[in-house]
Amino acid sequence: MCGIVGVFSKSTDVEANLGRHLGAMLEQMSDRGPDSAGVAVYRNPAPPGSCKVTLYSADPLQDWEALAGELANAFGGSPEVSVRASHAVFLVDAEASETDSWVRSTHPELQVMGAGERIEIYKETGRPEEFVRRFQLEDIQGTHGLGHTRMATESRVTTAGSHPFSTGLDVCLVHNGSLSNHNRLRERLRAEGIEFQTENDTEVAAGYIAWRLREGATLDEALDGCLRDLDGFYTFLVGTADGFAVLRDPIACKPAVLAETDDWVAMGSEWRA
């Protein structure tokens, strides 16, 4: 059992308080997922020809400014860095795919949480209330965001195993439920060149969507493919640069509540979120 939440702003007031709203929703879902928490927020788009990359380091003494210097040497310009707890978001004068590949090959001790024009991903182990405080969500503004609280069932409690999972540039996924064919599908996707960092079944769903998008499918087509190729009981919340989508398995036994006003669209595993 996990908790998933999402908010899409239709007003400047909600946009200015996006992080506060997400934080309050995560805290309401803490009993559904006390092991870890995470959010993806969309804001402050990178200029044309640039990208944003979110990185995680397990080293509390990580020298992010030194890494910015390395990125400058590799790609030119003056990369900007914004540090939030164990994560840092870099604005780099390069394509996201190039920056992602450079980080993975040059600094394997770091984990790329997400990349694109607008997305920032933050996630960590521990209770959701502590995550909200440590990452200072109340300071975050943005157009929309989604979040997750995890109760681990099929894999270890780690930062990498927390949600959201990146599924491509400016695309991410959070999930409540379980997949029964994730081991077989993981091997199939590895043969297609998709890499995995955990044994988490949600990462397989994220990898599946990333593969379908890479092969030219639209997001709607990729989600339709999930209904065909992913066995299990699940509710997915998929974030994109423009908004978010909700997908439920054909039986729809995992909860999902959506609401809309003139100021916002919201989604949660339970109405109290």
PDB file of N, CA, C and O in Angstrom, residues 163-232:
ATOM      1  N   HIS A 163       9.935   6.677  -5.008  1.00  0.00           N
ATOM      2  CA  HIS A 163       9.286   7.281  -6.168  1.00  0.00           C
ATOM      3  C   HIS A 163       9.386   8.803  -6.032  1.00  0.00           C
ATOM      4  O   HIS A 163       9.507   9.312  -4.913  1.00  0.00           O
ATOM      5  N   PRO A 164       9.291   9.548  -7.142  1.00  0.00           N
ATOM      6  CA  PRO A 164       8.987   9.180  -8.523  1.00  0.00           C
ATOM      7  C   PRO A 164      10.183   8.551  -9.247  1.00  0.00           C
ATOM      8  O   PRO A 164      11.337   8.755  -8.863  1.00  0.00           O
ATOM      9  N   PHE A 165       9.870   7.822 -10.340  1.00  0.00           N
ATOM     10  CA  PHE A 165      10.874   7.304 -11.255  1.00  0.00           C
ATOM     11  C   PHE A 165      10.785   8.077 -12.561  1.00  0.00           C
ATOM     12  O   PHE A 165       9.699   8.268 -13.106  1.00  0.00           O
ATOM     13  N   SER A 166      11.942   8.486 -13.074  1.00  0.00           N
ATOM     14  CA  SER A 166      11.982   9.157 -14.371  1.00  0.00           C
ATOM     15  C   SER A 166      11.692   8.149 -15.470  1.00  0.00           C
ATOM     16  O   SER A 166      12.211   7.028 -15.462  1.00  0.00           O
ATOM     17  N   THR A 167      10.859   8.549 -16.431  1.00  0.00           N
ATOM     18  CA  THR A 167      10.541   7.685 -17.566  1.00  0.00           C
ATOM     19  C   THR A 167      10.955   8.307 -18.894  1.00  0.00           C
ATOM     20  O   THR A 167      10.523   7.857 -19.950  1.00  0.00           O
ATOM     21  N   GLY A 168      11.781   9.346 -18.844  1.00  0.00           N
ATOM     22  CA  GLY A 168      12.187  10.064 -20.043  1.00  0.00           C
ATOM     23  C   GLY A 168      12.282  11.541 -19.721  1.00  0.00           C
ATOM     24  O   GLY A 168      12.058  11.968 -18.591  1.00  0.00           O
ATOM     25  N   LEU A 169      12.622  12.337 -20.702  1.00  0.00           N
ATOM     26  CA  LEU A 169      12.795  13.768 -20.483  1.00  0.00           C
ATOM     27  C   LEU A 169      11.467  14.414 -20.089  1.00  0.00           C
ATOM     28  O   LEU A 169      10.474  14.336 -20.825  1.00  0.00           O
ATOM     29  N   ASP A 170      11.456  15.017 -18.903  1.00  0.00           N
ATOM     30  CA  ASP A 170      10.282  15.708 -18.365  1.00  0.00           C
ATOM     31  C   ASP A 170       9.101  14.774 -18.103  1.00  0.00           C
ATOM     32  O   ASP A 170       7.958  15.230 -17.957  1.00  0.00           O
ATOM     33  N   VAL A 171       9.353  13.475 -18.019  1.00  0.00           N
ATOM     34  CA  VAL A 171       8.288  12.504 -17.752  1.00  0.00           C
ATOM     35  C   VAL A 171       8.679  11.669 -16.539  1.00  0.00           C
ATOM     36  O   VAL A 171       9.839  11.279 -16.389  1.00  0.00           O
ATOM     37  N   CYS A 172       7.719  11.405 -15.660  1.00  0.00           N
ATOM     38  CA  CYS A 172       8.001  10.584 -14.482  1.00  0.00           C
ATOM     39  C   CYS A 172       6.751   9.821 -14.075  1.00  0.00           C
ATOM     40  O   CYS A 172       5.651  10.078 -14.584  1.00  0.00           O
ATOM     41  N   LEU A 173       6.929   8.892 -13.137  1.00  0.00           N
ATOM     42  CA  LEU A 173       5.849   7.994 -12.744  1.00  0.00           C
ATOM     43  C   LEU A 173       5.875   7.750 -11.250  1.00  0.00           C
ATOM     44  O   LEU A 173       6.939   7.543 -10.659  1.00  0.00           O
ATOM     45  N   VAL A 174       4.691   7.776 -10.618  1.00  0.00           N
ATOM     46  CA  VAL A 174       4.498   7.235  -9.273  1.00  0.00           C
ATOM     47  C   VAL A 174       3.396   6.183  -9.360  1.00  0.00           C
ATOM     48  O   VAL A 174       2.540   6.229 -10.256  1.00  0.00           O
ATOM     49  N   HIS A 175       3.386   5.259  -8.391  1.00  0.00           N
ATOM     50  CA  HIS A 175       2.600   4.037  -8.561  1.00  0.00           C
ATOM     51  C   HIS A 175       2.113   3.550  -7.202  1.00  0.00           C
ATOM     52  O   HIS A 175       2.864   3.510  -6.241  1.00  0.00           O
ATOM     53  N   ASN A 176       0.876   3.157  -7.155  1.00  0.00           N
ATOM     54  CA  ASN A 176       0.323   2.435  -6.008  1.00  0.00           C
ATOM     55  C   ASN A 176      -0.186   1.096  -6.513  1.00  0.00           C
ATOM     56  O   ASN A 176      -1.027   1.049  -7.416  1.00  0.00           O
ATOM     57  N   GLY A 177       0.340   0.006  -5.963  1.00  0.00           N
ATOM     58  CA  GLY A 177      -0.087  -1.316  -6.388  1.00  0.00           C
ATOM     59  C   GLY A 177       1.098  -2.247  -6.524  1.00  0.00           C
ATOM     60  O   GLY A 177       2.155  -2.039  -5.920  1.00  0.00           O
ATOM     61  N   SER A 178       0.929  -3.295  -7.324  1.00  0.00           N
ATOM     62  CA  SER A 178       2.016  -4.248  -7.547  1.00  0.00           C
ATOM     63  C   SER A 178       1.869  -4.878  -8.919  1.00  0.00           C
ATOM     64  O   SER A 178       0.745  -5.068  -9.416  1.00  0.00           O
ATOM     65  N   LEU A 179       3.019  -5.201  -9.519  1.00  0.00           N
ATOM     66  CA  LEU A 179       3.055  -5.852 -10.823  1.00  0.00           C
ATOM     67  C   LEU A 179       3.508  -7.294 -10.640  1.00  0.00           C
ATOM     68  O   LEU A 179       4.485  -7.551  -9.928  1.00  0.00           O
ATOM     69  N   SER A 180       2.842  -8.213 -11.277  1.00  0.00           N
ATOM     70  CA  SER A 180       3.173  -9.627 -11.118  1.00  0.00           C
ATOM     71  C   SER A 180       4.157 -10.134 -12.160  1.00  0.00           C
ATOM     72  O   SER A 180       4.782 -11.176 -11.960  1.00  0.00           O
ATOM     73  N   ASN A 181       4.328  -9.412 -13.267  1.00  0.00           N
ATOM     74  CA  ASN A 181       5.226  -9.878 -14.327  1.00  0.00           C
ATOM     75  C   ASN A 181       6.448  -8.989 -14.495  1.00  0.00           C
ATOM     76  O   ASN A 181       7.048  -8.934 -15.569  1.00  0.00           O
ATOM     77  N   HIS A 182       6.831  -8.265 -13.425  1.00  0.00           N
ATOM     78  CA  HIS A 182       7.919  -7.292 -13.574  1.00  0.00           C
ATOM     79  C   HIS A 182       9.269  -7.947 -13.815  1.00  0.00           C
ATOM     80  O   HIS A 182      10.112  -7.388 -14.528  1.00  0.00           O
ATOM     81  N   ASN A 183       9.523  -9.122 -13.254  1.00  0.00           N
ATOM     82  CA  ASN A 183      10.826  -9.764 -13.471  1.00  0.00           C
ATOM     83  C   ASN A 183      11.007 -10.161 -14.936  1.00  0.00           C
ATOM     84  O   ASN A 183      12.076  -9.922 -15.530  1.00  0.00           O
ATOM     85  N   ARG A 184      10.002 -10.760 -15.521  1.00  0.00           N
ATOM     86  CA  ARG A 184      10.085 -11.152 -16.928  1.00  0.00           C
ATOM     87  C   ARG A 184      10.171  -9.926 -17.835  1.00  0.00           C
ATOM     88  O   ARG A 184      10.972  -9.895 -18.792  1.00  0.00           O
ATOM     89  N   LEU A 185       9.391  -8.906 -17.534  1.00  0.00           N
ATOM     90  CA  LEU A 185       9.393  -7.700 -18.362  1.00  0.00           C
ATOM     91  C   LEU A 185      10.709  -6.946 -18.229  1.00  0.00           C
ATOM     92  O   LEU A 185      11.198  -6.353 -19.199  1.00  0.00           O
ATOM     93  N   ARG A 186      11.322  -6.972 -17.032  1.00  0.00           N
ATOM     94  CA  ARG A 186      12.616  -6.316 -16.836  1.00  0.00           C
ATOM     95  C   ARG A 186      13.668  -6.904 -17.786  1.00  0.00           C
ATOM     96  O   ARG A 186      14.442  -6.165 -18.396  1.00  0.00           O
ATOM     97  N   GLU A 187      13.693  -8.219 -17.908  1.00  0.00           N
ATOM     98  CA  GLU A 187      14.670  -8.848 -18.801  1.00  0.00           C
ATOM     99  C   GLU A 187      14.400  -8.485 -20.257  1.00  0.00           C
ATOM    100  O   GLU A 187      15.337  -8.252 -21.033  1.00  0.00           O
ATOM    101  N   ARG A 188      13.157  -8.416 -20.617  1.00  0.00           N
ATOM    102  CA  ARG A 188      12.806  -8.004 -21.984  1.00  0.00           C
ATOM    103  C   ARG A 188      13.270  -6.582 -22.270  1.00  0.00           C
ATOM    104  O   ARG A 188      13.818  -6.292 -23.339  1.00  0.00           O
ATOM    105  N   LEU A 189      13.070  -5.698 -21.308  1.00  0.00           N
ATOM    106  CA  LEU A 189      13.460  -4.302 -21.507  1.00  0.00           C
ATOM    107  C   LEU A 189      14.973  -4.129 -21.487  1.00  0.00           C
ATOM    108  O   LEU A 189      15.523  -3.289 -22.217  1.00  0.00           O
ATOM    109  N   ARG A 190      15.666  -4.908 -20.666  1.00  0.00           N
ATOM    110  CA  ARG A 190      17.131  -4.858 -20.688  1.00  0.00           C
ATOM    111  C   ARG A 190      17.664  -5.218 -22.064  1.00  0.00           C
ATOM    112  O   ARG A 190      18.644  -4.636 -22.542  1.00  0.00           O
ATOM    113  N   ALA A 191      17.030  -6.180 -22.709  1.00  0.00           N
ATOM    114  CA  ALA A 191      17.442  -6.559 -24.057  1.00  0.00           C
ATOM    115  C   ALA A 191      17.222  -5.427 -25.057  1.00  0.00           C
ATOM    116  O   ALA A 191      17.878  -5.375 -26.100  1.00  0.00           O
ATOM    117  N   GLU A 192      16.307  -4.507 -24.711  1.00  0.00           N
ATOM    118  CA  GLU A 192      16.052  -3.339 -25.559  1.00  0.00           C
ATOM    119  C   GLU A 192      16.937  -2.154 -25.185  1.00  0.00           C
ATOM    120  O   GLU A 192      16.780  -1.063 -25.741  1.00  0.00           O
ATOM    121  N   GLY A 193      17.849  -2.343 -24.200  1.00  0.00           N
ATOM    122  CA  GLY A 193      18.771  -1.280 -23.816  1.00  0.00           C
ATOM    123  C   GLY A 193      18.322  -0.412 -22.671  1.00  0.00           C
ATOM    124  O   GLY A 193      18.981   0.592 -22.364  1.00  0.00           O
ATOM    125  N   ILE A 194      17.226  -0.765 -22.004  1.00  0.00           N
ATOM    126  CA  ILE A 194      16.751  -0.003 -20.851  1.00  0.00           C
ATOM    127  C   ILE A 194      17.544  -0.442 -19.620  1.00  0.00           C
ATOM    128  O   ILE A 194      17.657  -1.641 -19.347  1.00  0.00           O
ATOM    129  N   GLU A 195      18.085   0.532 -18.876  1.00  0.00           N
ATOM    130  CA  GLU A 195      18.882   0.237 -17.686  1.00  0.00           C
ATOM    131  C   GLU A 195      18.038   0.394 -16.425  1.00  0.00           C
ATOM    132  O   GLU A 195      17.150   1.251 -16.354  1.00  0.00           O
ATOM    133  N   PHE A 196      18.353  -0.435 -15.414  1.00  0.00           N
ATOM    134  CA  PHE A 196      17.632  -0.395 -14.151  1.00  0.00           C
ATOM    135  C   PHE A 196      18.624  -0.278 -13.001  1.00  0.00           C
ATOM    136  O   PHE A 196      19.694  -0.886 -13.027  1.00  0.00           O
ATOM    137  N   GLN A 197      18.247   0.504 -11.983  1.00  0.00           N
ATOM    138  CA  GLN A 197      19.101   0.710 -10.816  1.00  0.00           C
ATOM    139  C   GLN A 197      18.593  -0.044  -9.586  1.00  0.00           C
ATOM    140  O   GLN A 197      19.306  -0.143  -8.592  1.00  0.00           O
ATOM    141  N   THR A 198      17.364  -0.560  -9.635  1.00  0.00           N
ATOM    142  CA  THR A 198      16.771  -1.209  -8.464  1.00  0.00           C
ATOM    143  C   THR A 198      16.028  -2.461  -8.909  1.00  0.00           C
ATOM    144  O   THR A 198      15.912  -2.760 -10.099  1.00  0.00           O
ATOM    145  N   GLU A 199      15.477  -3.175  -7.909  1.00  0.00           N
ATOM    146  CA  GLU A 199      14.606  -4.307  -8.177  1.00  0.00           C
ATOM    147  C   GLU A 199      13.137  -3.924  -8.025  1.00  0.00           C
ATOM    148  O   GLU A 199      12.259  -4.786  -7.985  1.00  0.00           O
ATOM    149  N   ASN A 200      12.862  -2.640  -7.971  1.00  0.00           N
ATOM    150  CA  ASN A 200      11.517  -2.126  -7.751  1.00  0.00           C
ATOM    151  C   ASN A 200      10.638  -2.378  -8.969  1.00  0.00           C
ATOM    152  O   ASN A 200      11.038  -2.101 -10.107  1.00  0.00           O
ATOM    153  N   ASP A 201       9.426  -2.886  -8.738  1.00  0.00           N
ATOM    154  CA  ASP A 201       8.545  -3.162  -9.873  1.00  0.00           C
ATOM    155  C   ASP A 201       8.090  -1.874 -10.561  1.00  0.00           C
ATOM    156  O   ASP A 201       7.853  -1.866 -11.779  1.00  0.00           O
ATOM    157  N   THR A 202       8.014  -0.775  -9.816  1.00  0.00           N
ATOM    158  CA  THR A 202       7.622   0.493 -10.430  1.00  0.00           C
ATOM    159  C   THR A 202       8.661   0.961 -11.440  1.00  0.00           C
ATOM    160  O   THR A 202       8.307   1.552 -12.466  1.00  0.00           O
ATOM    161  N   GLU A 203       9.930   0.700 -11.179  1.00  0.00           N
ATOM    162  CA  GLU A 203      10.958   1.088 -12.138  1.00  0.00           C
ATOM    163  C   GLU A 203      10.779   0.344 -13.455  1.00  0.00           C
ATOM    164  O   GLU A 203      11.118   0.867 -14.522  1.00  0.00           O
ATOM    165  N   VAL A 204      10.241  -0.868 -13.394  1.00  0.00           N
ATOM    166  CA  VAL A 204       9.959  -1.610 -14.627  1.00  0.00           C
ATOM    167  C   VAL A 204       8.849  -0.910 -15.411  1.00  0.00           C
ATOM    168  O   VAL A 204       8.939  -0.772 -16.641  1.00  0.00           O
ATOM    169  N   ALA A 205       7.803  -0.473 -14.721  1.00  0.00           N
ATOM    170  CA  ALA A 205       6.742   0.274 -15.399  1.00  0.00           C
ATOM    171  C   ALA A 205       7.295   1.554 -16.007  1.00  0.00           C
ATOM    172  O   ALA A 205       6.959   1.918 -17.150  1.00  0.00           O
ATOM    173  N   ALA A 206       8.165   2.249 -15.263  1.00  0.00           N
ATOM    174  CA  ALA A 206       8.792   3.458 -15.789  1.00  0.00           C
ATOM    175  C   ALA A 206       9.650   3.140 -17.007  1.00  0.00           C
ATOM    176  O   ALA A 206       9.640   3.867 -18.007  1.00  0.00           O
ATOM    177  N   GLY A 207      10.416   2.041 -16.932  1.00  0.00           N
ATOM    178  CA  GLY A 207      11.239   1.635 -18.055  1.00  0.00           C
ATOM    179  C   GLY A 207      10.415   1.264 -19.269  1.00  0.00           C
ATOM    180  O   GLY A 207      10.806   1.545 -20.414  1.00  0.00           O
ATOM    181  N   TYR A 208       9.277   0.630 -19.038  1.00  0.00           N
ATOM    182  CA  TYR A 208       8.387   0.275 -20.142  1.00  0.00           C
ATOM    183  C   TYR A 208       7.892   1.531 -20.863  1.00  0.00           C
ATOM    184  O   TYR A 208       7.921   1.613 -22.100  1.00  0.00           O
ATOM    185  N   ILE A 209       7.439   2.515 -20.094  1.00  0.00           N
ATOM    186  CA  ILE A 209       6.955   3.759 -20.703  1.00  0.00           C
ATOM    187  C   ILE A 209       8.089   4.460 -21.438  1.00  0.00           C
ATOM    188  O   ILE A 209       7.908   4.962 -22.558  1.00  0.00           O
ATOM    189  N   ALA A 210       9.287   4.502 -20.834  1.00  0.00           N
ATOM    190  CA  ALA A 210      10.432   5.129 -21.483  1.00  0.00           C
ATOM    191  C   ALA A 210      10.750   4.440 -22.811  1.00  0.00           C
ATOM    192  O   ALA A 210      11.061   5.096 -23.815  1.00  0.00           O
ATOM    193  N   TRP A 211      10.688   3.111 -22.818  1.00  0.00           N
ATOM    194  CA  TRP A 211      10.960   2.357 -24.046  1.00  0.00           C
ATOM    195  C   TRP A 211       9.932   2.660 -25.122  1.00  0.00           C
ATOM    196  O   TRP A 211      10.278   2.912 -26.282  1.00  0.00           O
ATOM    197  N   ARG A 212       8.645   2.681 -24.752  1.00  0.00           N
ATOM    198  CA  ARG A 212       7.602   2.961 -25.736  1.00  0.00           C
ATOM    199  C   ARG A 212       7.748   4.371 -26.307  1.00  0.00           C
ATOM    200  O   ARG A 212       7.595   4.577 -27.519  1.00  0.00           O
ATOM    201  N   LEU A 213       8.067   5.343 -25.445  1.00  0.00           N
ATOM    202  CA  LEU A 213       8.265   6.714 -25.930  1.00  0.00           C
ATOM    203  C   LEU A 213       9.478   6.794 -26.837  1.00  0.00           C
ATOM    204  O   LEU A 213       9.463   7.492 -27.862  1.00  0.00           O
ATOM    205  N   ARG A 214      10.556   6.089 -26.484  1.00  0.00           N
ATOM    206  CA  ARG A 214      11.763   6.066 -27.315  1.00  0.00           C
ATOM    207  C   ARG A 214      11.484   5.492 -28.695  1.00  0.00           C
ATOM    208  O   ARG A 214      12.074   5.927 -29.702  1.00  0.00           O
ATOM    209  N   GLU A 215      10.579   4.508 -28.757  1.00  0.00           N
ATOM    210  CA  GLU A 215      10.258   3.857 -30.018  1.00  0.00           C
ATOM    211  C   GLU A 215       9.230   4.637 -30.845  1.00  0.00           C
ATOM    212  O   GLU A 215       8.810   4.169 -31.899  1.00  0.00           O
ATOM    213  N   GLY A 216       8.837   5.808 -30.370  1.00  0.00           N
ATOM    214  CA  GLY A 216       7.975   6.666 -31.172  1.00  0.00           C
ATOM    215  C   GLY A 216       6.519   6.703 -30.764  1.00  0.00           C
ATOM    216  O   GLY A 216       5.713   7.391 -31.407  1.00  0.00           O
ATOM    217  N   ALA A 217       6.142   5.996 -29.707  1.00  0.00           N
ATOM    218  CA  ALA A 217       4.755   6.017 -29.255  1.00  0.00           C
ATOM    219  C   ALA A 217       4.432   7.349 -28.598  1.00  0.00           C
ATOM    220  O   ALA A 217       5.300   8.012 -28.021  1.00  0.00           O
ATOM    221  N   THR A 218       3.188   7.764 -28.684  1.00  0.00           N
ATOM    222  CA  THR A 218       2.736   8.902 -27.901  1.00  0.00           C
ATOM    223  C   THR A 218       2.530   8.441 -26.461  1.00  0.00           C
ATOM    224  O   THR A 218       2.500   7.232 -26.172  1.00  0.00           O
ATOM    225  N   LEU A 219       2.360   9.395 -25.547  1.00  0.00           N
ATOM    226  CA  LEU A 219       2.117   9.020 -24.154  1.00  0.00           C
ATOM    227  C   LEU A 219       0.824   8.220 -24.038  1.00  0.00           C
ATOM    228  O   LEU A 219       0.760   7.220 -23.303  1.00  0.00           O
ATOM    229  N   ASP A 220      -0.225   8.623 -24.779  1.00  0.00           N
ATOM    230  CA  ASP A 220      -1.480   7.875 -24.745  1.00  0.00           C
ATOM    231  C   ASP A 220      -1.258   6.440 -25.208  1.00  0.00           C
ATOM    232  O   ASP A 220      -1.792   5.486 -24.604  1.00  0.00           O
ATOM    233  N   GLU A 221      -0.477   6.252 -26.256  1.00  0.00           N
ATOM    234  CA  GLU A 221      -0.208   4.915 -26.767  1.00  0.00           C
ATOM    235  C   GLU A 221       0.605   4.098 -25.764  1.00  0.00           C
ATOM    236  O   GLU A 221       0.384   2.891 -25.600  1.00  0.00           O
ATOM    237  N   ALA A 222       1.575   4.754 -25.107  1.00  0.00           N
ATOM    238  CA  ALA A 222       2.382   4.054 -24.105  1.00  0.00           C
ATOM    239  C   ALA A 222       1.519   3.596 -22.934  1.00  0.00           C
ATOM    240  O   ALA A 222       1.678   2.480 -22.427  1.00  0.00           O
ATOM    241  N   LEU A 223       0.592   4.446 -22.505  1.00  0.00           N
ATOM    242  CA  LEU A 223      -0.284   4.073 -21.394  1.00  0.00           C
ATOM    243  C   LEU A 223      -1.252   2.970 -21.805  1.00  0.00           C
ATOM    244  O   LEU A 223      -1.553   2.067 -21.021  1.00  0.00           O
ATOM    245  N   ASP A 224      -1.746   3.024 -23.036  1.00  0.00           N
ATOM    246  CA  ASP A 224      -2.589   1.928 -23.524  1.00  0.00           C
ATOM    247  C   ASP A 224      -1.801   0.618 -23.525  1.00  0.00           C
ATOM    248  O   ASP A 224      -2.341  -0.447 -23.195  1.00  0.00           O
ATOM    249  N   GLY A 225      -0.515   0.682 -23.875  1.00  0.00           N
ATOM    250  CA  GLY A 225       0.323  -0.501 -23.866  1.00  0.00           C
ATOM    251  C   GLY A 225       0.492  -1.075 -22.473  1.00  0.00           C
ATOM    252  O   GLY A 225       0.611  -2.296 -22.307  1.00  0.00           O
ATOM    253  N   CYS A 226       0.512  -0.207 -21.462  1.00  0.00           N
ATOM    254  CA  CYS A 226       0.604  -0.690 -20.077  1.00  0.00           C
ATOM    255  C   CYS A 226      -0.555  -1.622 -19.749  1.00  0.00           C
ATOM    256  O   CYS A 226      -0.371  -2.655 -19.091  1.00  0.00           O
ATOM    257  N   LEU A 227      -1.742  -1.268 -20.200  1.00  0.00           N
ATOM    258  CA  LEU A 227      -2.910  -2.102 -19.918  1.00  0.00           C
ATOM    259  C   LEU A 227      -2.779  -3.475 -20.564  1.00  0.00           C
ATOM    260  O   LEU A 227      -3.311  -4.463 -20.043  1.00  0.00           O
ATOM    261  N   ARG A 228      -2.062  -3.546 -21.652  1.00  0.00           N
ATOM    262  CA  ARG A 228      -1.883  -4.812 -22.363  1.00  0.00           C
ATOM    263  C   ARG A 228      -0.722  -5.631 -21.808  1.00  0.00           C
ATOM    264  O   ARG A 228      -0.808  -6.860 -21.698  1.00  0.00           O
ATOM    265  N   ASP A 229       0.381  -4.966 -21.450  1.00  0.00           N
ATOM    266  CA  ASP A 229       1.636  -5.670 -21.159  1.00  0.00           C
ATOM    267  C   ASP A 229       1.991  -5.763 -19.682  1.00  0.00           C
ATOM    268  O   ASP A 229       2.878  -6.538 -19.310  1.00  0.00           O
ATOM    269  N   LEU A 230       1.357  -4.981 -18.816  1.00  0.00           N
ATOM    270  CA  LEU A 230       1.674  -5.002 -17.386  1.00  0.00           C
ATOM    271  C   LEU A 230       0.575  -5.740 -16.634  1.00  0.00           C
ATOM    272  O   LEU A 230      -0.591  -5.318 -16.658  1.00  0.00           O
ATOM    273  N   ASP A 231       0.940  -6.835 -15.993  1.00  0.00           N
ATOM    274  CA  ASP A 231      -0.020  -7.602 -15.199  1.00  0.00           C
ATOM    275  C   ASP A 231       0.040  -7.143 -13.742  1.00  0.00           C
ATOM    276  O   ASP A 231       1.118  -6.943 -13.190  1.00  0.00           O
ATOM    277  N   GLY A 232      -1.124  -7.028 -13.123  1.00  0.00           N
ATOM    278  CA  GLY A 232      -1.159  -6.661 -11.720  1.00  0.00           C
ATOM    279  C   GLY A 232      -2.290  -5.710 -11.420  1.00  0.00           C
ATOM    280  O   GLY A 232      -3.180  -5.469 -12.240  1.00  0.00           O
TER     281      GLY A 232
END
